[in-house]
PDB file of C-alpha atoms in Angstrom:
ATOM      1  CA  UNK A 229      93.477 110.185  75.898  1.00 62.00           C
ATOM      2  CA  UNK A 230      95.609 109.521  78.742  1.00 81.00           C
ATOM      3  CA  UNK A 231      94.518 107.678  81.670  1.00 74.00           C
ATOM      4  CA  UNK A 232      94.754 110.348  84.024  1.00 77.00           C
ATOM      5  CA  UNK A 233      92.936 112.497  81.509  1.00 83.00           C
ATOM      6  CA  UNK A 234      90.332 110.314  81.471  1.00 80.00           C
ATOM      7  CA  UNK A 235      90.063 109.568  85.536  1.00 72.00           C
ATOM      8  CA  UNK A 236      90.212 113.703  85.880  1.00 77.00           C
ATOM      9  CA  UNK A 237      87.296 113.901  83.314  1.00 81.00           C
ATOM     10  CA  UNK A 238      85.496 111.216  84.843  1.00 77.00           C
ATOM     11  CA  UNK A 239      85.774 112.691  88.830  1.00 74.00           C
ATOM     12  CA  UNK A 240      84.572 116.289  87.205  1.00 79.00           C
ATOM     13  CA  UNK A 241      81.353 114.757  85.960  1.00 79.00           C
ATOM     14  CA  UNK A 242      80.736 112.986  89.161  1.00 76.00           C
ATOM     15  CA  UNK A 243      80.981 116.146  90.503  1.00 74.00           C
ATOM     16  CA  UNK A 244      79.356 118.189  88.365  1.00 74.00           C
ATOM     17  CA  UNK A 245      76.332 115.357  88.518  1.00 74.00           C
ATOM     18  CA  UNK A 246      73.771 117.712  89.937  1.00 71.00           C
ATOM     19  CA  UNK A 247      74.213 116.180  93.576  1.00 78.00           C
ATOM     20  CA  UNK A 248      74.426 118.621  96.504  1.00 88.00           C
ATOM     21  CA  UNK A 249      77.918 118.812  98.357  1.00 90.00           C
ATOM     22  CA  UNK A 250      76.225 116.537 101.348  1.00 93.00           C
ATOM     23  CA  UNK A 251      75.095 113.981  98.884  1.00 92.00           C
ATOM     24  CA  UNK A 252      78.949 114.005  97.209  1.00 92.00           C
ATOM     25  CA  UNK A 253      80.772 114.080 100.912  1.00 94.00           C
ATOM     26  CA  UNK A 254      78.266 111.211 102.146  1.00 95.00           C
ATOM     27  CA  UNK A 255      79.303 109.206  98.930  1.00 94.00           C
ATOM     28  CA  UNK A 256      82.945 109.806  99.890  1.00 95.00           C
ATOM     29  CA  UNK A 257      82.995 108.905 103.478  1.00 96.00           C
ATOM     30  CA  UNK A 258      80.743 105.747 102.839  1.00 96.00           C
ATOM     31  CA  UNK A 259      83.747 105.134 100.398  1.00 95.00           C
ATOM     32  CA  UNK A 260      86.175 105.708 102.992  1.00 96.00           C
ATOM     33  CA  UNK A 261      84.473 103.030 105.279  1.00 96.00           C
ATOM     34  CA  UNK A 262      84.590 100.840 102.607  1.00 95.00           C
ATOM     35  CA  UNK A 263      88.303 101.295 102.350  1.00 93.00           C
ATOM     36  CA  UNK A 264      88.625 100.382 105.972  1.00 92.00           C
ATOM     37  CA  UNK A 265      86.091  97.646 105.672  1.00 91.00           C
ATOM     38  CA  UNK A 266      87.123  94.291 107.243  1.00 88.00           C
ATOM     39  CA  UNK A 267      85.707  92.400 104.443  1.00 85.00           C
ATOM     40  CA  UNK A 268      88.300  91.509 101.867  1.00 77.00           C
ATOM     41  CA  UNK A 269      87.318  90.964  98.158  1.00 82.00           C
ATOM     42  CA  UNK A 270      83.657  92.488  98.944  1.00 89.00           C
ATOM     43  CA  UNK A 271      84.239  96.086  98.444  1.00 89.00           C
ATOM     44  CA  UNK A 272      83.146  96.003  95.103  1.00 90.00           C
ATOM     45  CA  UNK A 273      79.823  94.502  95.883  1.00 94.00           C
ATOM     46  CA  UNK A 274      79.264  97.026  99.161  1.00 94.00           C
ATOM     47  CA  UNK A 275      79.939 100.386  97.042  1.00 94.00           C
ATOM     48  CA  UNK A 276      76.954  98.618  94.446  1.00 94.00           C
ATOM     49  CA  UNK A 277      74.703  97.916  97.125  1.00 95.00           C
ATOM     50  CA  UNK A 278      75.237 100.794  98.780  1.00 94.00           C
ATOM     51  CA  UNK A 279      74.983 103.085  95.829  1.00 92.00           C
ATOM     52  CA  UNK A 280      71.798 101.324  94.636  1.00 94.00           C
ATOM     53  CA  UNK A 281      70.189 101.514  98.529  1.00 95.00           C
ATOM     54  CA  UNK A 282      70.856 105.196  99.189  1.00 93.00           C
ATOM     55  CA  UNK A 283      71.661 106.616  95.407  1.00 91.00           C
ATOM     56  CA  UNK A 284      74.734 107.487  96.237  1.00 91.00           C
ATOM     57  CA  UNK A 285      77.426 108.760  93.564  1.00 90.00           C
ATOM     58  CA  UNK A 286      79.199 105.876  92.483  1.00 91.00           C
ATOM     59  CA  UNK A 287      82.226 107.200  91.058  1.00 88.00           C
ATOM     60  CA  UNK A 288      82.745 109.299  94.026  1.00 90.00           C
ATOM     61  CA  UNK A 289      82.654 106.416  95.962  1.00 92.00           C
ATOM     62  CA  UNK A 290      84.915 103.967  94.524  1.00 90.00           C
ATOM     63  CA  UNK A 291      87.612 107.254  94.016  1.00 89.00           C
ATOM     64  CA  UNK A 292      87.511 107.236  97.924  1.00 91.00           C
ATOM     65  CA  UNK A 293      87.450 103.369  98.608  1.00 91.00           C
ATOM     66  CA  UNK A 294      90.484 103.078  96.083  1.00 89.00           C
ATOM     67  CA  UNK A 295      92.496 104.670  98.827  1.00 90.00           C
ATOM     68  CA  UNK A 296      92.850 100.614  99.942  1.00 87.00           C
ATOM     69  CA  UNK A 297      94.397  99.177  97.048  1.00 83.00           C
ATOM     70  CA  UNK A 298      96.589  95.931  96.219  1.00 82.00           C
ATOM     71  CA  UNK A 299      99.678  98.249  97.612  1.00 87.00           C
ATOM     72  CA  UNK A 300      98.118  99.104 100.452  1.00 88.00           C
ATOM     73  CA  UNK A 301      95.533  96.586 101.307  1.00 85.00           C
ATOM     74  CA  UNK A 302      98.494  94.931 103.771  1.00 88.00           C
ATOM     75  CA  UNK A 303      99.058  98.209 105.939  1.00 90.00           C
ATOM     76  CA  UNK A 304      95.129  98.767 106.014  1.00 89.00           C
ATOM     77  CA  UNK A 305      94.273  95.282 107.261  1.00 87.00           C
ATOM     78  CA  UNK A 306      97.182  95.187 109.849  1.00 88.00           C
ATOM     79  CA  UNK A 307      95.879  98.341 111.233  1.00 91.00           C
ATOM     80  CA  UNK A 308      92.220  97.246 111.329  1.00 89.00           C
ATOM     81  CA  UNK A 309      93.589  94.476 113.354  1.00 87.00           C
ATOM     82  CA  UNK A 310      95.722  96.485 115.402  1.00 90.00           C
ATOM     83  CA  UNK A 311      93.520  98.650 116.304  1.00 93.00           C
ATOM     84  CA  UNK A 312      90.544  95.907 117.063  1.00 90.00           C
ATOM     85  CA  UNK A 313      92.970  93.997 119.435  1.00 86.00           C
ATOM     86  CA  UNK A 314      93.881  96.953 121.157  1.00 90.00           C
ATOM     87  CA  UNK A 315      89.885  97.773 121.351  1.00 91.00           C
ATOM     88  CA  UNK A 316      88.739  94.758 122.078  1.00 86.00           C
ATOM     89  CA  UNK A 317      91.351  93.528 124.687  1.00 83.00           C
ATOM     90  CA  UNK A 318      92.648  96.345 126.345  1.00 85.00           C
ATOM     91  CA  UNK A 319      89.909  98.927 126.019  1.00 86.00           C
ATOM     92  CA  UNK A 320      87.001  96.542 126.290  1.00 83.00           C
ATOM     93  CA  UNK A 321      88.654  93.920 128.424  1.00 81.00           C
ATOM     94  CA  UNK A 322      87.246  91.415 126.283  1.00 76.00           C
ATOM     95  CA  UNK A 323      88.651  87.962 125.745  1.00 75.00           C
ATOM     96  CA  UNK A 324      86.648  86.462 122.902  1.00 67.00           C
ATOM     97  CA  UNK A 325      86.708  82.587 123.014  1.00 65.00           C
ATOM     98  CA  UNK A 326      86.418  82.889 119.003  1.00 60.00           C
ATOM     99  CA  UNK A 327      89.673  82.938 117.827  1.00 61.00           C
ATOM    100  CA  UNK A 328      91.242  81.167 114.485  1.00 61.00           C
ATOM    101  CA  UNK A 329      94.091  78.813 115.729  1.00 55.00           C
ATOM    102  CA  UNK A 330      96.641  78.873 112.950  1.00 53.00           C
ATOM    103  CA  UNK A 331      99.250  77.250 115.063  1.00 52.00           C
ATOM    104  CA  UNK A 332      98.543  73.641 113.011  1.00 55.00           C
ATOM    105  CA  UNK A 333      98.715  75.425 109.901  1.00 55.00           C
ATOM    106  CA  UNK A 334     101.603  78.175 109.837  1.00 57.00           C
ATOM    107  CA  UNK A 335     102.757  77.253 113.203  1.00 56.00           C
ATOM    108  CA  UNK A 336     102.124  80.781 114.236  1.00 58.00           C
ATOM    109  CA  UNK A 337      99.590  81.602 117.320  1.00 59.00           C
ATOM    110  CA  UNK A 338      96.519  82.512 117.524  1.00 66.00           C
ATOM    111  CA  UNK A 339      94.603  85.554 115.532  1.00 71.00           C
ATOM    112  CA  UNK A 340      91.554  87.213 116.807  1.00 73.00           C
ATOM    113  CA  UNK A 341      89.052  86.927 114.282  1.00 78.00           C
ATOM    114  CA  UNK A 342      86.736  89.503 116.368  1.00 81.00           C
ATOM    115  CA  UNK A 343      90.013  92.328 116.276  1.00 83.00           C
ATOM    116  CA  UNK A 344      89.783  92.078 113.051  1.00 84.00           C
ATOM    117  CA  UNK A 345      86.232  92.764 112.257  1.00 87.00           C
ATOM    118  CA  UNK A 346      85.458  95.286 115.169  1.00 90.00           C
ATOM    119  CA  UNK A 347      88.642  97.200 114.178  1.00 92.00           C
ATOM    120  CA  UNK A 348      87.937  97.386 110.355  1.00 92.00           C
ATOM    121  CA  UNK A 349      84.192  98.685 111.098  1.00 95.00           C
ATOM    122  CA  UNK A 350      85.279 100.909 114.184  1.00 95.00           C
ATOM    123  CA  UNK A 351      87.955 102.806 112.069  1.00 94.00           C
ATOM    124  CA  UNK A 352      86.077 102.891 108.680  1.00 95.00           C
ATOM    125  CA  UNK A 353      83.054 104.573 110.793  1.00 96.00           C
ATOM    126  CA  UNK A 354      85.486 106.571 112.792  1.00 96.00           C
ATOM    127  CA  UNK A 355      87.496 107.724 109.427  1.00 95.00           C
ATOM    128  CA  UNK A 356      84.226 108.238 107.606  1.00 96.00           C
ATOM    129  CA  UNK A 357      83.165 110.725 110.185  1.00 97.00           C
ATOM    130  CA  UNK A 358      86.223 112.413 110.261  1.00 97.00           C
ATOM    131  CA  UNK A 359      86.599 112.891 106.706  1.00 96.00           C
ATOM    132  CA  UNK A 360      82.784 114.338 106.476  1.00 97.00           C
ATOM    133  CA  UNK A 361      83.512 118.161 107.014  1.00 97.00           C
ATOM    134  CA  UNK A 362      86.654 117.777 105.259  1.00 96.00           C
ATOM    135  CA  UNK A 363      84.782 116.515 102.422  1.00 95.00           C
ATOM    136  CA  UNK A 364      81.700 118.783 102.288  1.00 95.00           C
ATOM    137  CA  UNK A 365      83.890 121.750 102.511  1.00 95.00           C
ATOM    138  CA  UNK A 366      85.733 120.320  99.451  1.00 91.00           C
ATOM    139  CA  UNK A 367      82.590 119.485  97.269  1.00 90.00           C
ATOM    140  CA  UNK A 368      81.186 122.948  98.410  1.00 90.00           C
ATOM    141  CA  UNK A 369      83.703 125.302  97.191  1.00 89.00           C
ATOM    142  CA  UNK A 370      84.503 123.053  94.164  1.00 84.00           C
ATOM    143  CA  UNK A 371      80.593 123.441  93.042  1.00 81.00           C
ATOM    144  CA  UNK A 372      80.474 126.978  94.209  1.00 80.00           C
ATOM    145  CA  UNK A 373      83.516 127.635  91.739  1.00 77.00           C
ATOM    146  CA  UNK A 374      82.327 125.201  88.729  1.00 65.00           C
TER     147      UNK A 374
END
């Protein structure tokens, strides 16, 4: 069996797991949050914990979180930082003192860790909230047609 056939079969089995459209959409949106999450190398751990704590559908969450993969993590984390920098410094008007100075290491300027952490979390929550109605509609239509 081809890889895509197996992936498609896994996806359909996950959607036919007896979960409601709300539960599937919630799992999808938590996966979207995990994709934007500013905690590199912890995405799998976060998905296992969220799945266990809230009884979410792990395959659906994994598929959603997979939009952030080795080919897309640089744009994701750049967007997290850029949005966070705008949010922290321009919108909130804060100048956090906790910055990492990379001048000694790489010869570049300072990077505000708060910008990255806050930006990733705010974007993740916003993307999850925006995706919920779309995901709910999709899963409701799919379950009705199945």
